[in-house]
Coordinates of C-alpha atoms in Angstrom, one line a residue:
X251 CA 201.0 -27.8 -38.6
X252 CA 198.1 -26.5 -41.3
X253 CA 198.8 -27.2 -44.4
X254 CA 199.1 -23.8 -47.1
X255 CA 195.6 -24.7 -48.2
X256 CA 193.6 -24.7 -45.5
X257 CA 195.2 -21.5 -44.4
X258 CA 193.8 -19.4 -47.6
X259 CA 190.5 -21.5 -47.3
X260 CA 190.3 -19.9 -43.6
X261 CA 191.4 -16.6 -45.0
X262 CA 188.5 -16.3 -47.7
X263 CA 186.3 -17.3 -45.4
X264 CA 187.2 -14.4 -43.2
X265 CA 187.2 -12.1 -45.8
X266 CA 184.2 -13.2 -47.2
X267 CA 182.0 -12.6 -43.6
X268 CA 183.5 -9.5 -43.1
X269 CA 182.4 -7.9 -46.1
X270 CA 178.5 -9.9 -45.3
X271 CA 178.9 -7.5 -42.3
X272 CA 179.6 -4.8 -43.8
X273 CA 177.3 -4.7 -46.9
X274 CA 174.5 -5.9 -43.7
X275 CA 172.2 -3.5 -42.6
X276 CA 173.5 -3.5 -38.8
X277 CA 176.7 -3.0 -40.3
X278 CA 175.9 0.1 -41.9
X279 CA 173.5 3.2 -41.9
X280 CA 170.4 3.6 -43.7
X281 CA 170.8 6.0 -46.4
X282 CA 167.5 8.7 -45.7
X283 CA 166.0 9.7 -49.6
X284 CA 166.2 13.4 -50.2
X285 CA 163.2 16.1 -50.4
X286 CA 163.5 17.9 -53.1
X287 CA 161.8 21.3 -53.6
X288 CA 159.4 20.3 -56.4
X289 CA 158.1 17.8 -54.1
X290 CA 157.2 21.0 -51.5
X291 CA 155.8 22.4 -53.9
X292 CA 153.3 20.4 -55.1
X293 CA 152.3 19.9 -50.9
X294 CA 151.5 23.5 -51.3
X295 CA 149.6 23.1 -54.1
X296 CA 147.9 20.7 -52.8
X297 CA 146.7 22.6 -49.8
X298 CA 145.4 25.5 -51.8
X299 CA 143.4 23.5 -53.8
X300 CA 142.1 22.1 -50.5
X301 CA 141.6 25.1 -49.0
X302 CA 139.4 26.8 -52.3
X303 CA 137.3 23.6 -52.2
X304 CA 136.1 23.8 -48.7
X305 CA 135.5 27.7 -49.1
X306 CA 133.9 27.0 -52.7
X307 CA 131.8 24.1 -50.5
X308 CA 130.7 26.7 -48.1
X309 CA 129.8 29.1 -50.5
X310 CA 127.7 27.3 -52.3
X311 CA 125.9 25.7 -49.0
X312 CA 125.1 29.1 -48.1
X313 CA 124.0 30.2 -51.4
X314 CA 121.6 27.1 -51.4
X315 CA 120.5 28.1 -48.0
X316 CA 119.7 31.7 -49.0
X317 CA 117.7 30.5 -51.9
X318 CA 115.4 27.8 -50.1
X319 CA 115.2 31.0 -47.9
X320 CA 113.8 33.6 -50.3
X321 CA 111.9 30.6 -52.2
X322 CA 110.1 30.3 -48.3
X323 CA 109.3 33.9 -48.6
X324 CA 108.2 34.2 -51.5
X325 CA 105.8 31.0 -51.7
X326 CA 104.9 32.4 -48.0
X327 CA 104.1 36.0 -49.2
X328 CA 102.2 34.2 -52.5
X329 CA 100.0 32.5 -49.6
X330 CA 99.5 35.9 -47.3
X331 CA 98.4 37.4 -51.0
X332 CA 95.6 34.4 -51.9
X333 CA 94.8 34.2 -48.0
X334 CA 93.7 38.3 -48.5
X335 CA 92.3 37.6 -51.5
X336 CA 89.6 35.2 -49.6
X337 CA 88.6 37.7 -47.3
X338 CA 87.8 39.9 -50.0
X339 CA 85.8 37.2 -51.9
X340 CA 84.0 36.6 -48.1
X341 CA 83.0 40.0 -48.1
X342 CA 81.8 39.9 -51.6
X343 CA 79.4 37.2 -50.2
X344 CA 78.4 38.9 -47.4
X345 CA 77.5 41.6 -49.9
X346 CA 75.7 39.5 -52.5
X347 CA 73.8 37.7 -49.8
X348 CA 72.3 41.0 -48.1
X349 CA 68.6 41.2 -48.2
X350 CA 67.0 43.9 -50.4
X351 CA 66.4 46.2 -47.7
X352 CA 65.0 49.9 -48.6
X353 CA 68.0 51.0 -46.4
X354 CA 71.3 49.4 -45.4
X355 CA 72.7 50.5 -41.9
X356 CA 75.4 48.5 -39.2
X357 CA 72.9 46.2 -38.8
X358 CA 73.7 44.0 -41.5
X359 CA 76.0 41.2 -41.9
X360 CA 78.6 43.2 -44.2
X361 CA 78.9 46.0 -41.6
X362 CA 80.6 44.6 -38.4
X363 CA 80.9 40.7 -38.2
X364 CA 83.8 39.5 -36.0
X365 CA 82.9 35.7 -36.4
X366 CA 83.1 36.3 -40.3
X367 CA 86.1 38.8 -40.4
X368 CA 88.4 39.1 -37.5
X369 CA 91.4 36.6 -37.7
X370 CA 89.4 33.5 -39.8
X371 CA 91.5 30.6 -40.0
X372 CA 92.0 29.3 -43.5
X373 CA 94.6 26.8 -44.5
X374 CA 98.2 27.5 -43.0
X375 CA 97.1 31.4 -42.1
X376 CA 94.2 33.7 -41.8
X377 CA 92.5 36.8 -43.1
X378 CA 90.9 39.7 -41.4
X379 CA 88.6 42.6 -43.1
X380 CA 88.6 45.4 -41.0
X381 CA 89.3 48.8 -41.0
X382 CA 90.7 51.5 -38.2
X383 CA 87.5 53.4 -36.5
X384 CA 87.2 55.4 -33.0
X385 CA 84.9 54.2 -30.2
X386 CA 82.3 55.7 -29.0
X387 CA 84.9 57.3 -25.9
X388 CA 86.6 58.6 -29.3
X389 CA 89.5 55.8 -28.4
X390 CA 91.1 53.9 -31.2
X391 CA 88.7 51.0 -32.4
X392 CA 88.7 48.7 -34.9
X393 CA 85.5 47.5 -36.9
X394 CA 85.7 44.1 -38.5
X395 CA 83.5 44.5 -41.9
X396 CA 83.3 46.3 -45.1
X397 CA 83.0 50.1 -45.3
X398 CA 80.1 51.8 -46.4
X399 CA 81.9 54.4 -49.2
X400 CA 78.7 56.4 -48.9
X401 CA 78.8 57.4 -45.6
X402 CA 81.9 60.1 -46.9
X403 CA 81.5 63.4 -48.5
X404 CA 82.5 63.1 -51.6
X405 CA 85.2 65.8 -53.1
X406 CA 84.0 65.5 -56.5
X407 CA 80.5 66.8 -55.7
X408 CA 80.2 68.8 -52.3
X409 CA 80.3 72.2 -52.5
X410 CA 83.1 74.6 -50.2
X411 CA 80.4 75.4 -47.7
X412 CA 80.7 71.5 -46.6
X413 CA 84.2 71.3 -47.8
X414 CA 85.7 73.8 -45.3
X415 CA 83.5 72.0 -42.0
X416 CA 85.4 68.6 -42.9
X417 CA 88.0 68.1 -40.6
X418 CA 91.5 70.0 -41.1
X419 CA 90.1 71.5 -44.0
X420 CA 91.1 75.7 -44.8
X421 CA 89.4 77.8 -46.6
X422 CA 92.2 78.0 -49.0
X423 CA 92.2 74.5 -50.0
X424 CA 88.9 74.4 -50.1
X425 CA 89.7 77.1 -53.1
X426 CA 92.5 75.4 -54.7
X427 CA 90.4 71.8 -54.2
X428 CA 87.6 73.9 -56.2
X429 CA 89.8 75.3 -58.7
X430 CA 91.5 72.0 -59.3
X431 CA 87.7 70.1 -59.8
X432 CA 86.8 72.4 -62.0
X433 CA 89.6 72.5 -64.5
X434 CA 90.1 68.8 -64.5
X435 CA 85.6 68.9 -65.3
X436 CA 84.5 66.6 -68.3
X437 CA 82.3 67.3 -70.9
X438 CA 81.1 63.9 -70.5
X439 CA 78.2 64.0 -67.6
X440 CA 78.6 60.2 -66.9
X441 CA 82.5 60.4 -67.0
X442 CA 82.4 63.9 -64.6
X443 CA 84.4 62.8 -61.7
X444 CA 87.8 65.0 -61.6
X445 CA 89.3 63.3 -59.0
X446 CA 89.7 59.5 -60.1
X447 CA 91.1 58.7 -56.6
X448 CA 91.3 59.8 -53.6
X449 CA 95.7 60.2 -53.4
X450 CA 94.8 63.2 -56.7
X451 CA 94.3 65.6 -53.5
X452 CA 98.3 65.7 -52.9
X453 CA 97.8 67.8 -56.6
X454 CA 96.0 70.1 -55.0
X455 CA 97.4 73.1 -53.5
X456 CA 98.5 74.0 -50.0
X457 CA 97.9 70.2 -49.6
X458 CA 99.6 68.8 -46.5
X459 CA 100.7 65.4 -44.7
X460 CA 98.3 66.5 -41.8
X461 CA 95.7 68.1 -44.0
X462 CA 95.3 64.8 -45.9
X463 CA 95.5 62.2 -43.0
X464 CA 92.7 64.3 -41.3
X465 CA 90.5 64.4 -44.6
X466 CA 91.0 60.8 -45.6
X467 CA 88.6 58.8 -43.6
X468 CA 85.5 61.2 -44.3
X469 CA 85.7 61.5 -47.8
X470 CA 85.4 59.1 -51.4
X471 CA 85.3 59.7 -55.4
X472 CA 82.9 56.9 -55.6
X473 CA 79.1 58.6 -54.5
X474 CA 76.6 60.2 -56.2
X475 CA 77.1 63.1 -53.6
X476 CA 74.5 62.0 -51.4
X477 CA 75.4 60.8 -47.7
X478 CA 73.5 57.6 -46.3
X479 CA 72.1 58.9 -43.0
X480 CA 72.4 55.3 -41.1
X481 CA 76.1 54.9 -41.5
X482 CA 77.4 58.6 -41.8
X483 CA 79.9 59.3 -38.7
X484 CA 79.7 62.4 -36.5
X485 CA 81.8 64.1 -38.4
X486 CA 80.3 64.0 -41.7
X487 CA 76.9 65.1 -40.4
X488 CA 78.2 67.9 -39.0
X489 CA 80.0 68.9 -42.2
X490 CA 76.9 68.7 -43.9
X491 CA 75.4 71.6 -41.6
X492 CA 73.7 69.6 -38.8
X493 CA 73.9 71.2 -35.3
X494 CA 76.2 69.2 -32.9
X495 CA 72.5 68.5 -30.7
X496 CA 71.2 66.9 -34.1
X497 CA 74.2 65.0 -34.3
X498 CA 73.6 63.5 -31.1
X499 CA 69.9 62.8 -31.7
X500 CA 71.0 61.0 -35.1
X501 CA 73.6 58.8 -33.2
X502 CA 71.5 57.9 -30.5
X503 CA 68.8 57.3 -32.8
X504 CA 71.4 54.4 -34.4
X505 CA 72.6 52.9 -31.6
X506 CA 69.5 52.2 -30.1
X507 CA 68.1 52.5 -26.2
X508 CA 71.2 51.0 -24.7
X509 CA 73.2 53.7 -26.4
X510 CA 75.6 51.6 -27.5
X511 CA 77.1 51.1 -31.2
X512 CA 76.5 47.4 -32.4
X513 CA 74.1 45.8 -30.0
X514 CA 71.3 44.2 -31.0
X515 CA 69.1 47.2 -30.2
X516 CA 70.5 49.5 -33.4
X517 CA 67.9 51.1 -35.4
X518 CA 68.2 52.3 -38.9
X519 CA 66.1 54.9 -41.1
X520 CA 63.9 52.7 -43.4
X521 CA 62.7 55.8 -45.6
X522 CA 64.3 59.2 -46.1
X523 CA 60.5 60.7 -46.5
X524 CA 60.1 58.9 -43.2
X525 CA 63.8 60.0 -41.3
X526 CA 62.2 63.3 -39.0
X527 CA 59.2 61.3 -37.9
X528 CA 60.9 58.6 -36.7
X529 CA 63.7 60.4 -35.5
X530 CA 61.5 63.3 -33.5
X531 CA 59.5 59.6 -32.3
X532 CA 62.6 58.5 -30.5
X533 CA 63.6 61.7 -28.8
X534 CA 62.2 64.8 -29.8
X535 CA 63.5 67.2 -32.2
X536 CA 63.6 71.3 -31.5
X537 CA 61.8 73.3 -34.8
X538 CA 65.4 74.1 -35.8
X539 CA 66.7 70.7 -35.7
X540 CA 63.8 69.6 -37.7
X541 CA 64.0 72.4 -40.3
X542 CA 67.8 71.4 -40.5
X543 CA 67.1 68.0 -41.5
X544 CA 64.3 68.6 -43.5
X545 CA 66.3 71.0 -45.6
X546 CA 69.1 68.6 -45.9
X547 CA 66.7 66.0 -47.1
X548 CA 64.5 68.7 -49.7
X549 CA 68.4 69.4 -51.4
X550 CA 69.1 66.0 -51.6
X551 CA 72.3 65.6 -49.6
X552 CA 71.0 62.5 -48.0
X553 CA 69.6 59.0 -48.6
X554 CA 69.3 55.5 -46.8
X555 CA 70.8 52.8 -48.6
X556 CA 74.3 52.9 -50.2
X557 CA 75.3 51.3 -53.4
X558 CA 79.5 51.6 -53.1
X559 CA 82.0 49.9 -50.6
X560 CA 85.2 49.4 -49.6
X561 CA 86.9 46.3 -48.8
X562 CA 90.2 46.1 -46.8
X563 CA 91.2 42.4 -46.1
X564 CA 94.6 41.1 -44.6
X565 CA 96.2 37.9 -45.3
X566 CA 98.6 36.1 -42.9
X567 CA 100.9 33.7 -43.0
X568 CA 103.8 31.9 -41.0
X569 CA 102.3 32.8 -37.6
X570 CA 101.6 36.0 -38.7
X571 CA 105.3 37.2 -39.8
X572 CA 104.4 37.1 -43.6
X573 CA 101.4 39.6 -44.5
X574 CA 99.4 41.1 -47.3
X575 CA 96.6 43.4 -48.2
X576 CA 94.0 43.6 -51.3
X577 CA 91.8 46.7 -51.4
X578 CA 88.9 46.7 -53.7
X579 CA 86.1 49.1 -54.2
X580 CA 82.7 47.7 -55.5
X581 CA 79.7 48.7 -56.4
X582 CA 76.5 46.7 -55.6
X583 CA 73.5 46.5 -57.9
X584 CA 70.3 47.1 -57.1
X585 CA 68.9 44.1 -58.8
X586 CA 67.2 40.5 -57.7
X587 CA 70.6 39.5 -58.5
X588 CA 72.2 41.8 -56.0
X589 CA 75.6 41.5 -58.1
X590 CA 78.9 43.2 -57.2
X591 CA 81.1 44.6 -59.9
X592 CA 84.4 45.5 -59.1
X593 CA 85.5 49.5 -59.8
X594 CA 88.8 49.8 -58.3
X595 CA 91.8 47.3 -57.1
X596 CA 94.7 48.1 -55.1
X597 CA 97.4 45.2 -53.5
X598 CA 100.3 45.6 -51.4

């Protein structure tokens, strides 16, 4: 029989393990902490701020992008421009370095020279000086050189008889082109040229797209009014008043006995005094063909050397993609110096 002691000593100890087992975590259930809405909140927040970063991020890389991209073009463009810019100082030198000829015709270097104007590598691009002119077969061409300004009729000067023969010329513009020159004259002899340049024809009356595009390769503002009788076209002759069989005469004169435009066998008038004899030498001239140029000659519509030209080079850059052009018109002395002055500049 247990004694009343160890009877409550076994019942503490009973009591004691059961509530271990209770207050134990197997012998009850984890209590789960609550989510309150502030805390949902602030996730959301959270994500936003995310979200505008990664755009903000993207913007930015694209902005970046875009400007290394216009920086390329630019500095690319700012090449093309300094690239153009040496083909025009390569055609100043082929200018300066001319001999002193009497006359200057396509035989010279300045005239057509592919090797020192058609695509010349320089640096990361190229430059050409060229400008658009028609074959022989009247196809599109394109001669590689500087262009003689005084092989054009020039609209300051000419009167309407060789105004209305240029091409796509009317008599009525011939008129209003008159009319304009004349009230647009100086008082100043040396300063007497109405038209500065050659886009002042759109002020003239009855003035077209077409009339203007056919005009524009045969006529200047920079000549004394005389035409240089080695590098006139067919065209200009005949506005002049030449017969189209003196025309031919004159062209086959030029291109020599192969008959063909920049060969080696092109010939050029040396003398103006001498032009008929020479010409009549070379294939023989009717009495009216001969009176023709002779009168041309005794009113002093033409001469052999040339003192104004145009230069039209092309820079390139980035294969090509990136280009830019720098027209200048200059005037070449007639000095032992043989030095160039620039009259007109033009980029684009």
């Amino acid at each position: 029989m247990r004694s009343p002691s160890g009877s409550r000593s076994l019942w503490w100890s009973a009591r004691h393990a059961s509530r271990s087992w209770c207050s134990s975590p197997m012998g009850s259930k984890r209590k789960r902490p609550s989510l309150r809405a502030s805390d949902g909140s602030v996730l959301i927040q959270v994500l936003w701020t995310l979200a505008i970063l990664v755009l903000l991020s993207l913007a930015l890389g694209y902005t970046t992008a875009l400007d290394q991209r216009l920086v390329s073009y630019q500095r690319d463009r700012l090449t093309a421009l300094y690239l153009a810019k040496a083909g025009y100082q390569r055609a100043l030198v082929e200018l300066e370095r001319d001999p002193i000829p009497p006359a200057n015709s396509y035989l010279e270097s300045w005239a057509h020279n592919p090797e020192a104007f058609q695509q010349v590598p320089l640096g990361s691009g190229s430059f050409t000086v060229s400008y658009a002119w028609p074959g022989q077969d009247g196809s599109a061409g394109v001669v590689y050189g500087v262009v003689d300004e005084e092989r054009k009729i020039n609209i300051n000067t000419a009167p309407k008889e060789i105004l209305v023969r240029l091409p796509g010329m009317t008599e009525g513009i011939a008129d209003a082109l008159l009319e304009w020159r004349a009230k647009h004259k100086s008082l100043v002899e040396l300063e007497d040229r109405p038209f500065k340049v050659l886009e002042e024809l759109w002020l003239v009356d009855g003035m077209t797209h077409e009339v203007f595009q056919a005009l524009q390769p045969f006529v200047t503002v920079y000549s004394d009014g005389k035409v240089n009788l080695n590098t006139a076209p067919k065209e200009v002759l005949m506005a002049l008043g030449m017969s189209e069989g003196l025309v031919a005469k004159v062209l086959r004169f030029r291109w020599g006995f192969d008959g063909i435009r920049g060969t080696r066998d092109d010939q050029s008038f040396a003398t103006l005094a001498s032009a008929g004899q020479d010409l009549n030498a070379f294939v023989p001239l009717t009495p009216l063909e001969a009176a023709q140029l002779g009168n041309l000659i005794t009113q002093s519509r033409l001469k052999v050397a040339s003192s104004f030209f145009r230069i039209h080079s092309l820079g390139t850059a980035r294969d090509g993609k990136i280009s830019r052009v720098v027209e200048g018109i200059v005037r070449r002395g007639a000095g032992s110096a043989r030095s160039v002055a620039l009259v007109s500049w033009h980029e684009s």
